[in-house]
């Protein structure tokens, strides 16, 4: 679902910055369409004014918050 949302945003010429997970399939599609991939969440955060998460559960959100500190 996240890849589809990202592709739609890029089609509307919205600048998109991402942090890939272990499975790079979606990230590779997004970077191929123009998204900017960052090696860490802290690097990603330097480029953001808003965050959209597309994750399967709150467990991943908690992990993301811990990693960002």
Tab-separated table of C-alpha atoms in Angstrom:
chain	number	residue	atom	x	y	z
A	1	UNK	CA	0.000	0.000	0.000
A	2	UNK	CA	2.796	2.469	0.798
A	3	UNK	CA	4.375	2.085	-2.628
A	4	UNK	CA	1.074	2.849	-4.328
A	5	UNK	CA	0.567	5.978	-2.237
A	6	UNK	CA	4.135	7.065	-2.981
A	7	UNK	CA	3.765	6.536	-6.730
A	8	UNK	CA	0.536	8.576	-6.672
A	9	UNK	CA	2.304	11.395	-4.824
A	10	UNK	CA	5.184	11.394	-7.295
A	11	UNK	CA	2.743	11.492	-10.230
A	12	UNK	CA	1.320	14.661	-8.698
A	13	UNK	CA	4.883	16.055	-8.563
A	14	UNK	CA	5.020	15.923	-4.755
A	15	UNK	CA	8.604	15.622	-3.522
A	16	UNK	CA	8.943	12.303	-1.684
A	17	UNK	CA	11.686	11.246	0.744
A	18	UNK	CA	11.796	7.655	2.037
A	19	UNK	CA	13.731	5.322	4.341
A	20	UNK	CA	13.688	1.817	2.865
A	21	UNK	CA	13.004	-1.242	4.965
A	22	UNK	CA	14.710	-4.628	4.544
A	23	UNK	CA	12.589	-5.485	1.505
A	24	UNK	CA	13.776	-2.978	-1.096
A	25	UNK	CA	11.192	-3.827	-3.764
A	26	UNK	CA	8.891	-0.883	-2.977
A	27	UNK	CA	11.778	1.489	-2.301
A	28	UNK	CA	13.385	0.630	-5.624
A	29	UNK	CA	10.115	1.346	-7.437
A	30	UNK	CA	9.798	4.679	-5.642
A	31	UNK	CA	13.378	5.802	-6.231
A	32	UNK	CA	13.021	4.769	-9.854
A	33	UNK	CA	10.027	7.106	-10.041
A	34	UNK	CA	11.915	9.993	-8.424
A	35	UNK	CA	11.768	9.537	-4.634
A	36	UNK	CA	14.819	10.373	-2.508
A	37	UNK	CA	16.041	7.433	-0.376
A	38	UNK	CA	17.939	8.155	2.852
A	39	UNK	CA	20.220	5.761	4.756
A	40	UNK	CA	18.833	6.587	8.228
A	41	UNK	CA	15.737	8.031	9.851
A	42	UNK	CA	17.733	10.941	11.270
A	43	UNK	CA	18.970	11.811	7.760
A	44	UNK	CA	15.446	11.448	6.403
A	45	UNK	CA	14.067	13.771	9.102
A	46	UNK	CA	16.373	16.591	7.977
A	47	UNK	CA	14.370	16.832	4.746
A	48	UNK	CA	10.805	16.651	6.078
A	49	UNK	CA	8.061	19.021	7.068
A	50	UNK	CA	5.414	16.253	7.341
A	51	UNK	CA	5.455	12.485	7.917
A	52	UNK	CA	3.098	9.916	6.376
A	53	UNK	CA	3.466	6.393	7.750
A	54	UNK	CA	2.014	3.384	5.967
A	55	UNK	CA	2.720	0.531	8.356
A	56	UNK	CA	0.925	-2.705	9.269
A	57	UNK	CA	0.569	-2.023	13.026
A	58	UNK	CA	1.415	0.281	15.917
A	59	UNK	CA	4.412	-1.965	16.732
A	60	UNK	CA	6.236	-0.613	13.690
A	61	UNK	CA	5.331	2.965	14.664
A	62	UNK	CA	6.884	2.458	18.108
A	63	UNK	CA	10.034	1.009	16.494
A	64	UNK	CA	10.217	4.003	14.125
A	65	UNK	CA	9.878	6.448	17.043
A	66	UNK	CA	12.663	4.715	19.026
A	67	UNK	CA	14.994	4.657	16.014
A	68	UNK	CA	14.439	8.373	15.392
A	69	UNK	CA	15.733	9.368	18.847
